[in-house]
Amino acid sequence: MMQACMRSQNVHKGIETCLSKIVRHLSIGKTLQYSEDREYRAAAGEARSVKDIFKEEFSPLMKGEIHGVESKIPRETDILIIGGGLVGTAVAYFLKAYSSALGSVTVIERDYTYTRASSMLSAGGIRHQFSVPENVLMSKFTSDFLKNYKQHLSVFEQDPPEVSFHHQGYLFLAPLSSAENLENAVKMQRSLGAKTVLLSKEQLAEKYPWLNLDGIEVGSLGTSGEGWFDPWQLVHSLKAKNLANGVRYCEGEVIEFKMEDVRSADGTRKIIKGVDVDCKDGKHYGCNFSCVINCAGPWAGEIARLAHIGDGEQYGDTSNFIELPVEPRKRYVYTFHCPDGPTLDTPFVIDPSGAYFRREGLGGHYICGASPNDSEEPNIEDLNVDYDFYNEVVWPALANRVPAFNNSKLKAAWAGYYDYNLMDQNLIIGPHPYHTNFLFANGMSGHGVQHALAIGQAIFELIMYGHYKTIDLSRFSFNRFMDDELVIEDAIV
Ligand SMILES: Cc1cc2nc3c(=O)[nH]c(=O)nc-3n(C[C@H](O)[C@H](O)[C@H](O)COP(=O)(O)OP(=O)(O)OC[C@H]3O[C@@H](n4cnc5c(N)ncnc54)[C@H](O)[C@@H]3O)c2cc1C
């Protein structure tokens, strides 16, 4: 990993282009040919300041016209990030924004329309209500980051687009049988600074008269830093900042890992050296790196297999026999309209049945969903929606909890993949014990949007300092599968 600290030889193309424009502008002073289809004409004798030129050059980025993706794959990069969803984008952000010492950072993404990326298909929820302390701390980190969002992500004084954070909180409802667990979780969350409060049945009835509280003993509500936001805008803003900071974004699909034999006193071992990338021009290009980070979301297991993770090789005392236990699991989100449904201050409600709903905009629109039983996991070949699941599972549970939903109409639906960790549904982060230049940032199983920024910060700390500084995520290492020390999170939705 130390190799990742090699200084970058690469100067980002965008900055280079800007600099050449500045030089041309300062020397010509009158007309600045911006690109083939755009022109900036300065009045005779008028000169723009360097700052103004940078602002204007990057304004298309900030308006959503991102032109930073390269079709060329660099032959070498210090750090390669596979996957340009929210996690890959956040990792790239921290690596570049927090230090200039880590060298070149390249993101390889196969589809910049993000049609199947789970970040874009998520419900965008963020909560501090978890049973595992690290998860609470990671969500708190995100809430704090989003509070200062503009400060972090403005590019040359231009504000990033709004992430539309709705601070409505989450409301977890619990029957008597799990009331004690909820109470303990709230105590732990509060001890970490989360503003979660416990609400008795009477308090729930008073605050949310639209709830049917049959079978409910208690609820917990996040009163600060919880709610939902727009992950697409966050990806977009991080990406604009990353491009300005010199991160290279390339388009292509990683299809193979290249290995190299290295001899040492313990014998010969294979190390991961690079990848082969299938590009749109139909050709394959190689890219070597010092360190690679798996940010492939639901496809992280596939990437790990390509990198020979779990192929049984033995090196010294370390055996490489455990696969990355991450696979795509299909989840549906349904939107419905209910004219008489609960109003503006409706939180993100989690019913004990596992069904959830939240408001979507104004005017009586909501989104909702639920996870199926293990035995009823849907086929993952496509992203088709199962409407029977809504009619038979989700809607009955929600109409029972909120009687007003009996008068509602299903409007639309979509499906996405959870990046599902089969072992304990929690994050897997940090280096592989055998292939130590291969880092994981995977397996969040439905809470990766809210943890992506904290994951980015953690990966930066691991590479920069060799250990965690802000939040200790050691328990989430891959080694836990070898040591049989799973970290079970009770609040998986
Ligand atoms: C329906 C649904 C609701 C959700 N709701 C929430 C929520 O409310 N709150 C929350 O915190 N989380 C939620 N999640 C989970 C969250 O969306 C994920 O945990 C998170 O988005 C994972 O981010 P990622 O960047 O790792 O993955 P992705 O966003 O999927 O990005 C991975 C990227 O890797 C790329 N890739 C894969 N393989 C290759 C390859 N070989 N070469 C190049 N590129 C490759 C893909 O194209 C993709 O763009 C939800 C998920 C779903 C499906």
XYZ file of C-alpha atoms and ligand atoms in Angstrom:
546
model
C 0.000 0.000 0.000
C 2.942 2.260 0.576
C 3.448 2.205 -3.150
C 0.234 4.127 -3.473
C 2.030 7.123 -2.042
C 4.083 7.503 -5.208
C 3.762 10.994 -6.516
C 1.628 11.492 -9.560
C 3.266 12.020 -12.918
C -0.097 12.901 -14.367
C -1.415 16.386 -14.639
C -5.128 16.333 -15.069
C -6.175 17.018 -18.596
C -8.913 19.456 -17.575
C -6.525 21.588 -15.546
C -3.999 21.415 -18.372
C -6.608 22.593 -20.838
C -7.587 25.420 -18.504
C -4.012 26.498 -18.072
C -3.398 26.532 -21.800
C -6.536 28.630 -22.226
C -5.348 31.043 -19.574
C -1.998 31.371 -21.268
C -3.656 31.922 -24.627
C -6.104 34.402 -23.163
C -3.490 36.410 -21.343
C -1.342 36.583 -24.423
C -4.111 37.307 -26.922
C -6.199 39.411 -24.556
C -9.170 39.846 -26.880
C -10.801 36.666 -28.110
C -10.792 33.371 -26.277
C -11.742 30.405 -28.442
C -13.329 28.160 -25.831
C -14.106 25.082 -27.878
C -15.399 24.210 -31.290
C -18.988 24.972 -30.389
C -18.511 27.775 -27.844
C -16.815 31.126 -27.886
C -16.058 33.602 -25.183
C -15.444 37.025 -26.632
C -13.871 39.594 -24.393
C -14.263 43.223 -25.363
C -11.180 44.729 -26.987
C -8.500 45.264 -24.382
C -10.524 43.494 -21.634
C -8.823 40.650 -19.802
C -10.484 38.089 -17.547
C -8.789 37.269 -14.297
C -7.331 33.792 -13.856
C -10.017 33.117 -11.245
C -12.792 34.162 -13.655
C -11.409 31.933 -16.371
C -11.380 28.947 -14.029
C -14.927 29.769 -12.884
C -16.203 29.956 -16.431
C -14.350 26.871 -17.579
C -15.837 24.804 -14.784
C -19.339 26.276 -14.884
C -20.587 23.621 -17.354
C -19.492 21.007 -14.818
C -21.515 22.642 -12.092
C -24.581 22.911 -14.314
C -24.617 19.197 -14.866
C -22.742 19.141 -18.160
C -19.973 16.833 -17.094
C -17.497 16.396 -19.921
C -14.733 14.847 -17.932
C -15.038 11.189 -18.861
C -12.172 9.899 -20.970
C -12.424 7.026 -23.384
C -8.690 6.350 -23.053
C -7.555 4.113 -20.242
C -4.242 5.227 -18.695
C -1.497 2.603 -18.815
C -0.662 3.330 -15.185
C -2.281 4.921 -12.214
C -1.281 4.958 -8.570
C -4.764 4.139 -7.323
C -7.481 2.511 -9.411
C -11.108 2.637 -8.303
C -13.417 0.123 -9.970
C -16.960 1.487 -10.038
C -18.038 5.107 -10.234
C -21.200 4.878 -8.113
C -21.510 6.814 -4.876
C -18.915 4.732 -3.023
C -16.281 4.934 -5.778
C -16.933 8.632 -6.211
C -16.693 9.301 -2.472
C -13.466 7.298 -2.182
C -11.955 9.262 -5.072
C -13.049 12.506 -3.428
C -11.278 11.857 -0.125
C -8.154 10.486 -1.778
C -7.730 13.609 -3.868
C -9.260 16.366 -1.744
C -7.485 15.473 1.501
C -3.966 14.908 0.243
C -1.897 15.634 -2.798
C 0.615 12.965 -1.768
C -1.251 9.891 -2.913
C -0.536 10.182 -6.600
C -2.889 9.662 -9.501
C -6.413 8.406 -8.912
C -8.448 6.861 -11.730
C -12.082 5.753 -11.649
C -13.173 3.134 -14.167
C -16.905 2.873 -14.656
C -18.622 0.828 -17.330
C -21.826 2.853 -17.570
C -21.946 6.569 -16.850
C -25.706 6.610 -17.389
C -25.793 4.592 -14.136
C -28.860 2.688 -15.354
C -28.292 -0.210 -12.967
C -26.104 1.407 -10.285
C -27.712 0.926 -6.915
C -26.778 4.424 -5.761
C -29.187 5.902 -8.295
C -31.943 3.369 -7.651
C -31.939 3.680 -3.875
C -34.431 5.338 -1.569
C -31.791 7.849 -0.460
C -32.474 7.329 3.248
C -30.075 8.262 6.037
C -30.565 7.292 9.666
C -28.519 7.110 12.820
C -30.647 4.258 14.070
C -28.507 1.138 13.823
C -27.614 -1.491 16.406
C -23.893 -1.539 15.512
C -22.028 1.570 16.798
C -19.814 1.898 13.702
C -22.918 2.187 11.514
C -24.275 4.978 13.731
C -20.975 6.840 13.518
C -20.744 6.472 9.743
C -24.234 7.909 9.263
C -23.426 10.768 11.633
C -20.323 11.478 9.590
C -22.495 11.772 6.463
C -25.033 14.055 8.152
C -22.230 16.343 9.297
C -20.643 16.348 5.847
C -23.983 17.212 4.245
C -24.442 20.096 6.694
C -21.338 21.678 5.173
C -22.002 20.294 1.734
C -21.454 23.513 -0.193
C -18.244 24.264 1.628
C -16.871 20.810 0.780
C -18.039 20.538 -2.795
C -18.151 23.966 -4.345
C -15.849 24.243 -7.324
C -14.179 27.603 -7.825
C -16.790 29.283 -5.626
C -19.675 27.787 -7.571
C -22.158 26.016 -5.345
C -22.917 22.375 -6.102
C -26.519 21.438 -6.960
C -28.765 20.888 -3.927
C -28.875 17.356 -2.510
C -32.390 18.113 -1.200
C -31.867 16.782 2.304
C -35.305 16.265 3.908
C -34.663 16.284 7.653
C -37.756 14.293 8.473
C -36.169 11.578 10.593
C -36.781 7.837 10.685
C -39.469 6.284 12.840
C -38.859 2.648 13.841
C -41.915 0.939 15.323
C -41.547 -2.070 17.628
C -43.900 -4.585 19.241
C -43.493 -5.604 22.874
C -41.218 -8.523 21.929
C -38.525 -6.229 20.530
C -39.178 -3.103 22.632
C -36.188 -3.778 24.881
C -33.828 -4.147 21.903
C -35.055 -0.858 20.501
C -34.594 0.825 23.877
C -31.007 -0.473 24.145
C -30.225 0.620 20.593
C -31.520 4.122 21.361
C -29.315 4.316 24.486
C -26.265 3.298 22.455
C -27.099 5.746 19.623
C -27.535 8.593 22.126
C -24.241 7.741 23.809
C -22.626 8.358 20.398
C -24.304 11.732 20.043
C -27.288 10.691 17.900
C -30.487 12.606 18.621
C -32.766 9.587 18.784
C -35.733 9.637 21.151
C -37.920 6.843 22.393
C -41.672 7.408 22.034
C -44.244 5.514 24.098
C -47.447 4.295 22.498
C -49.260 7.337 23.938
C -46.682 9.735 22.562
C -46.841 8.038 19.177
C -50.621 8.362 19.141
C -50.425 12.033 19.957
C -47.670 12.860 17.452
C -48.851 10.674 14.595
C -52.637 10.330 14.820
C -52.680 8.700 11.380
C -50.873 5.565 12.684
C -52.676 2.394 13.667
C -50.791 1.360 16.801
C -52.256 -2.131 17.206
C -49.400 -4.420 18.183
C -46.978 -1.507 18.656
C -45.388 -0.905 22.056
C -42.820 1.750 21.356
C -41.162 3.792 18.589
C -37.824 5.498 18.104
C -37.478 8.720 16.166
C -34.342 10.461 14.902
C -34.853 14.149 15.546
C -31.738 15.466 13.831
C -29.516 14.461 10.914
C -31.883 11.778 9.614
C -34.153 11.739 6.589
C -33.440 11.335 2.902
C -31.521 13.071 0.160
C -30.866 12.817 -3.551
C -27.918 10.434 -4.152
C -27.735 11.351 -7.833
C -26.967 14.972 -6.981
C -24.373 13.890 -4.448
C -22.617 11.677 -7.023
C -22.818 14.510 -9.495
C -21.344 17.105 -7.121
C -18.583 14.812 -5.902
C -17.713 13.980 -9.478
C -17.488 17.641 -10.471
C -15.215 18.268 -7.497
C -13.145 15.186 -8.320
C -12.639 16.292 -11.916
C -11.523 19.685 -10.676
C -9.154 17.960 -8.246
C -7.562 15.869 -10.989
C -9.287 12.502 -10.647
C -9.408 10.737 -14.017
C -12.743 9.218 -14.995
C -12.569 6.540 -17.689
C -15.246 4.496 -19.341
C -14.863 0.751 -19.701
C -15.557 -2.575 -18.052
C -12.915 -4.332 -15.987
C -12.843 -7.871 -17.366
C -9.604 -9.348 -16.074
C -6.888 -8.908 -13.465
C -3.230 -9.279 -14.343
C -1.015 -11.046 -11.843
C 2.737 -11.080 -11.424
C 4.984 -13.640 -9.718
C 7.113 -12.102 -6.982
C 9.846 -14.001 -5.178
C 10.639 -13.531 -1.500
C 12.140 -15.547 1.368
C 8.768 -17.326 1.842
C 8.658 -18.490 -1.751
C 7.000 -17.187 -4.853
C 3.659 -15.491 -4.638
C 1.322 -13.849 -7.066
C 0.538 -10.186 -6.687
C -2.147 -8.208 -8.433
C -0.595 -5.843 -10.889
C -3.237 -4.440 -13.170
C -6.508 -4.889 -14.999
C -7.699 -5.340 -18.537
C -10.526 -3.061 -19.526
C -13.048 -3.635 -22.297
C -13.763 -0.277 -23.933
C -16.503 1.002 -26.191
C -14.213 0.897 -29.231
C -14.227 -2.890 -28.880
C -10.586 -3.026 -27.770
C -9.047 -4.105 -24.503
C -6.608 -1.849 -22.661
C -4.357 -2.649 -19.736
C -3.974 -0.423 -16.691
C -1.358 -1.106 -14.005
C -1.674 0.244 -10.493
C -0.132 0.195 -7.052
C -3.436 -0.273 -5.339
C -6.993 -1.082 -6.458
C -10.255 -0.427 -4.630
C -13.286 -2.558 -5.319
C -16.251 -0.158 -5.440
C -18.370 -2.273 -7.771
C -21.427 -2.323 -5.485
C -23.649 -5.334 -6.176
C -21.010 -6.700 -8.595
C -18.196 -6.561 -6.038
C -18.197 -10.362 -5.685
C -17.587 -10.715 -9.432
C -14.694 -8.263 -9.320
C -13.149 -10.129 -6.388
C -13.425 -13.432 -8.276
C -11.709 -11.851 -11.293
C -8.914 -10.811 -8.910
C -8.519 -14.418 -7.729
C -9.819 -13.580 -4.257
C -10.756 -16.910 -2.696
C -8.977 -19.086 -5.268
C -7.369 -21.220 -2.586
C -3.786 -20.146 -3.042
C -1.525 -20.458 0.002
C 1.203 -17.997 0.931
C 3.105 -18.411 4.184
C 0.468 -18.673 6.912
C -2.183 -16.974 4.880
C -4.661 -18.962 2.837
C -6.695 -17.308 0.173
C -9.749 -19.530 0.333
C -12.654 -17.250 1.299
C -14.602 -15.526 -1.463
C -15.993 -12.033 -1.078
C -19.536 -12.839 0.079
C -21.306 -10.106 -1.882
C -23.991 -10.620 -4.509
C -26.775 -8.573 -6.135
C -30.208 -8.950 -4.551
C -33.161 -7.372 -6.251
C -35.305 -4.898 -4.294
C -38.382 -2.978 -5.474
C -39.406 0.581 -4.760
C -43.050 1.466 -5.410
C -44.508 4.953 -5.622
C -48.133 5.541 -4.778
C -50.526 8.417 -4.402
C -52.766 8.827 -1.388
C -54.659 12.148 -1.298
C -55.534 11.816 2.394
C -52.216 10.400 3.559
C -50.029 11.751 6.356
C -48.639 15.201 5.773
C -45.398 17.148 5.648
C -43.768 16.047 8.897
C -44.118 12.346 8.033
C -40.877 10.542 8.868
C -39.337 7.571 7.021
C -41.423 4.898 8.729
C -40.176 1.346 9.312
C -42.945 -1.058 10.226
C -42.159 -4.177 12.311
C -43.236 -6.244 9.268
C -40.183 -4.854 7.442
C -42.260 -2.697 5.080
C -41.285 0.971 4.882
C -42.613 4.161 3.401
C -41.692 7.812 3.165
C -43.103 10.921 1.578
C -41.923 11.674 -1.952
C -42.326 15.340 -2.674
C -45.607 16.976 -1.770
C -49.187 16.337 -2.815
C -49.754 12.939 -1.246
C -47.039 10.966 -3.025
C -45.026 8.281 -1.225
C -42.448 5.625 -1.949
C -42.379 2.274 -0.216
C -40.898 -1.212 -0.262
C -39.837 -4.217 1.785
C -37.225 -6.947 1.663
C -38.490 -10.444 0.818
C -37.910 -13.504 3.001
C -34.668 -15.331 2.306
C -36.575 -18.165 0.661
C -38.371 -15.769 -1.694
C -35.444 -13.806 -3.121
C -36.389 -12.724 -6.652
C -34.499 -13.690 -9.772
C -31.739 -11.177 -10.466
C -31.407 -11.616 -14.212
C -33.278 -8.417 -14.962
C -34.687 -5.401 -13.161
C -38.346 -6.165 -13.869
C -40.745 -5.252 -11.081
C -42.922 -7.767 -9.278
C -46.284 -6.027 -8.761
C -47.713 -9.003 -6.894
C -45.125 -8.334 -4.183
C -46.681 -4.895 -3.727
C -50.248 -6.195 -3.704
C -49.592 -9.181 -1.490
C -46.851 -8.027 0.890
C -46.060 -4.301 0.928
C -49.422 -2.638 0.522
C -51.344 -4.822 3.041
C -48.683 -4.154 5.713
C -48.705 -0.408 5.111
C -52.481 -0.111 4.786
C -52.735 -1.869 8.122
C -50.300 0.596 9.715
C -51.727 3.736 8.066
C -55.436 3.214 7.418
C -55.532 6.246 5.059
C -53.420 4.178 2.632
C -56.456 1.998 1.968
C -57.448 4.782 -0.396
C -54.293 4.937 -2.499
C -53.202 4.219 -6.034
C -49.973 2.642 -7.206
C -48.354 5.029 -9.708
C -44.954 3.614 -10.668
C -42.176 1.316 -9.517
C -38.562 0.448 -10.121
C -36.093 -2.189 -9.047
C -32.435 -2.016 -8.061
C -29.832 -4.324 -6.600
C -28.730 -4.371 -2.988
C -24.969 -4.963 -2.633
C -25.820 -7.851 -0.353
C -23.285 -9.283 2.084
C -24.408 -12.892 2.568
C -22.544 -13.338 5.860
C -23.627 -10.448 8.091
C -25.144 -7.723 5.848
C -22.497 -5.222 6.879
C -19.722 -3.277 5.237
C -16.509 -5.095 4.249
C -13.662 -2.601 4.126
C -9.897 -2.546 3.891
C -7.213 -4.728 2.344
C -7.516 -8.393 1.519
C -5.200 -10.295 3.909
C -3.366 -12.015 1.063
C -3.650 -9.576 -1.838
C -2.858 -6.549 0.272
C -3.013 -4.032 -2.582
C -6.650 -5.003 -3.217
C -9.014 -3.027 -0.967
C -12.718 -3.676 -0.378
C -15.472 -1.087 0.046
C -18.398 -3.454 -0.305
C -21.372 -5.289 1.075
C -23.410 -2.525 2.721
C -26.630 -4.427 1.983
C -29.024 -1.523 1.680
C -27.243 1.212 3.637
C -24.395 2.180 1.343
C -25.762 5.526 0.219
C -25.668 6.911 3.732
C -22.260 5.392 4.502
C -20.423 6.122 1.250
C -18.800 9.331 2.480
C -17.571 7.731 5.707
C -16.247 4.815 3.655
C -14.388 7.270 1.433
C -12.818 8.944 4.445
C -11.884 5.569 5.968
C -10.204 4.311 2.777
C -8.266 7.559 2.568
C -7.032 7.091 6.149
C -6.041 3.473 5.529
C -3.991 4.378 2.481
C -2.554 7.591 3.873
C -1.797 6.559 7.457
C -2.121 2.771 7.438
C -4.886 2.861 10.066
C -8.265 4.462 10.789
C -8.274 7.847 12.457
C -11.857 9.150 12.379
C -13.999 6.018 12.855
C -12.407 2.704 13.764
C -13.815 0.273 11.204
C -11.403 -2.581 12.024
C -14.283 -4.895 12.910
C -15.494 -4.592 9.316
C -12.331 -6.041 7.818
C -12.416 -9.077 5.508
C -10.504 -11.002 8.215
C -13.688 -11.326 10.246
C -14.794 -14.099 7.887
C -11.562 -16.001 8.546
C -11.777 -15.453 12.313
C -15.512 -16.149 12.390
C -16.236 -12.814 14.052
C -19.299 -11.611 12.188
C -20.778 -8.201 13.022
C -24.537 -8.593 13.039
C -26.668 -5.481 12.472
C -30.262 -5.833 13.743
C -31.624 -2.839 11.845
C -31.377 -4.072 8.254
C -34.345 -2.893 6.208
C -34.018 -0.259 -3.937
C -32.837 0.166 -3.111
C -33.044 1.051 -2.051
C -31.942 1.464 -1.292
N -32.158 2.386 -0.300
C -31.111 2.850 0.410
C -31.306 3.848 1.393
O -32.414 4.326 1.617
N -30.230 4.271 2.083
C -28.973 3.774 1.856
O -28.038 4.187 2.531
N -28.758 2.829 0.920
C -29.792 2.361 0.192
N -29.595 1.382 -0.753
C -28.265 0.771 -0.885
C -27.342 1.644 -1.666
O -27.971 2.036 -2.849
C -26.036 0.900 -1.967
O -25.516 0.338 -0.796
C -25.003 1.892 -2.516
O -25.577 2.673 -3.510
C -23.802 1.156 -3.064
O -23.037 2.110 -3.763
P -21.874 1.633 -4.721
O -21.257 2.836 -5.277
O -21.045 0.643 -3.989
O -22.639 0.780 -5.837
P -23.264 1.261 -7.231
O -23.983 2.534 -7.085
O -24.050 0.100 -7.757
O -21.998 1.506 -8.114
C -21.185 0.422 -8.543
C -20.710 0.768 -9.929
O -19.741 -0.185 -10.324
C -19.831 -0.336 -11.716
N -19.211 -1.588 -12.103
C -19.540 -2.837 -11.709
N -18.738 -3.749 -12.267
C -17.869 -3.059 -13.046
C -16.798 -3.440 -13.892
N -16.475 -4.738 -14.073
N -16.102 -2.485 -14.532
C -16.412 -1.163 -14.385
N -17.439 -0.750 -13.605
C -18.153 -1.678 -12.944
C -21.327 -0.327 -11.972
O -21.625 0.008 -13.311
C -21.818 0.711 -10.968
O -22.011 1.974 -11.542
C -30.654 0.969 -1.551
C -30.457 0.085 -2.621
C -31.531 -0.298 -3.399
C -31.298 -1.219 -4.550
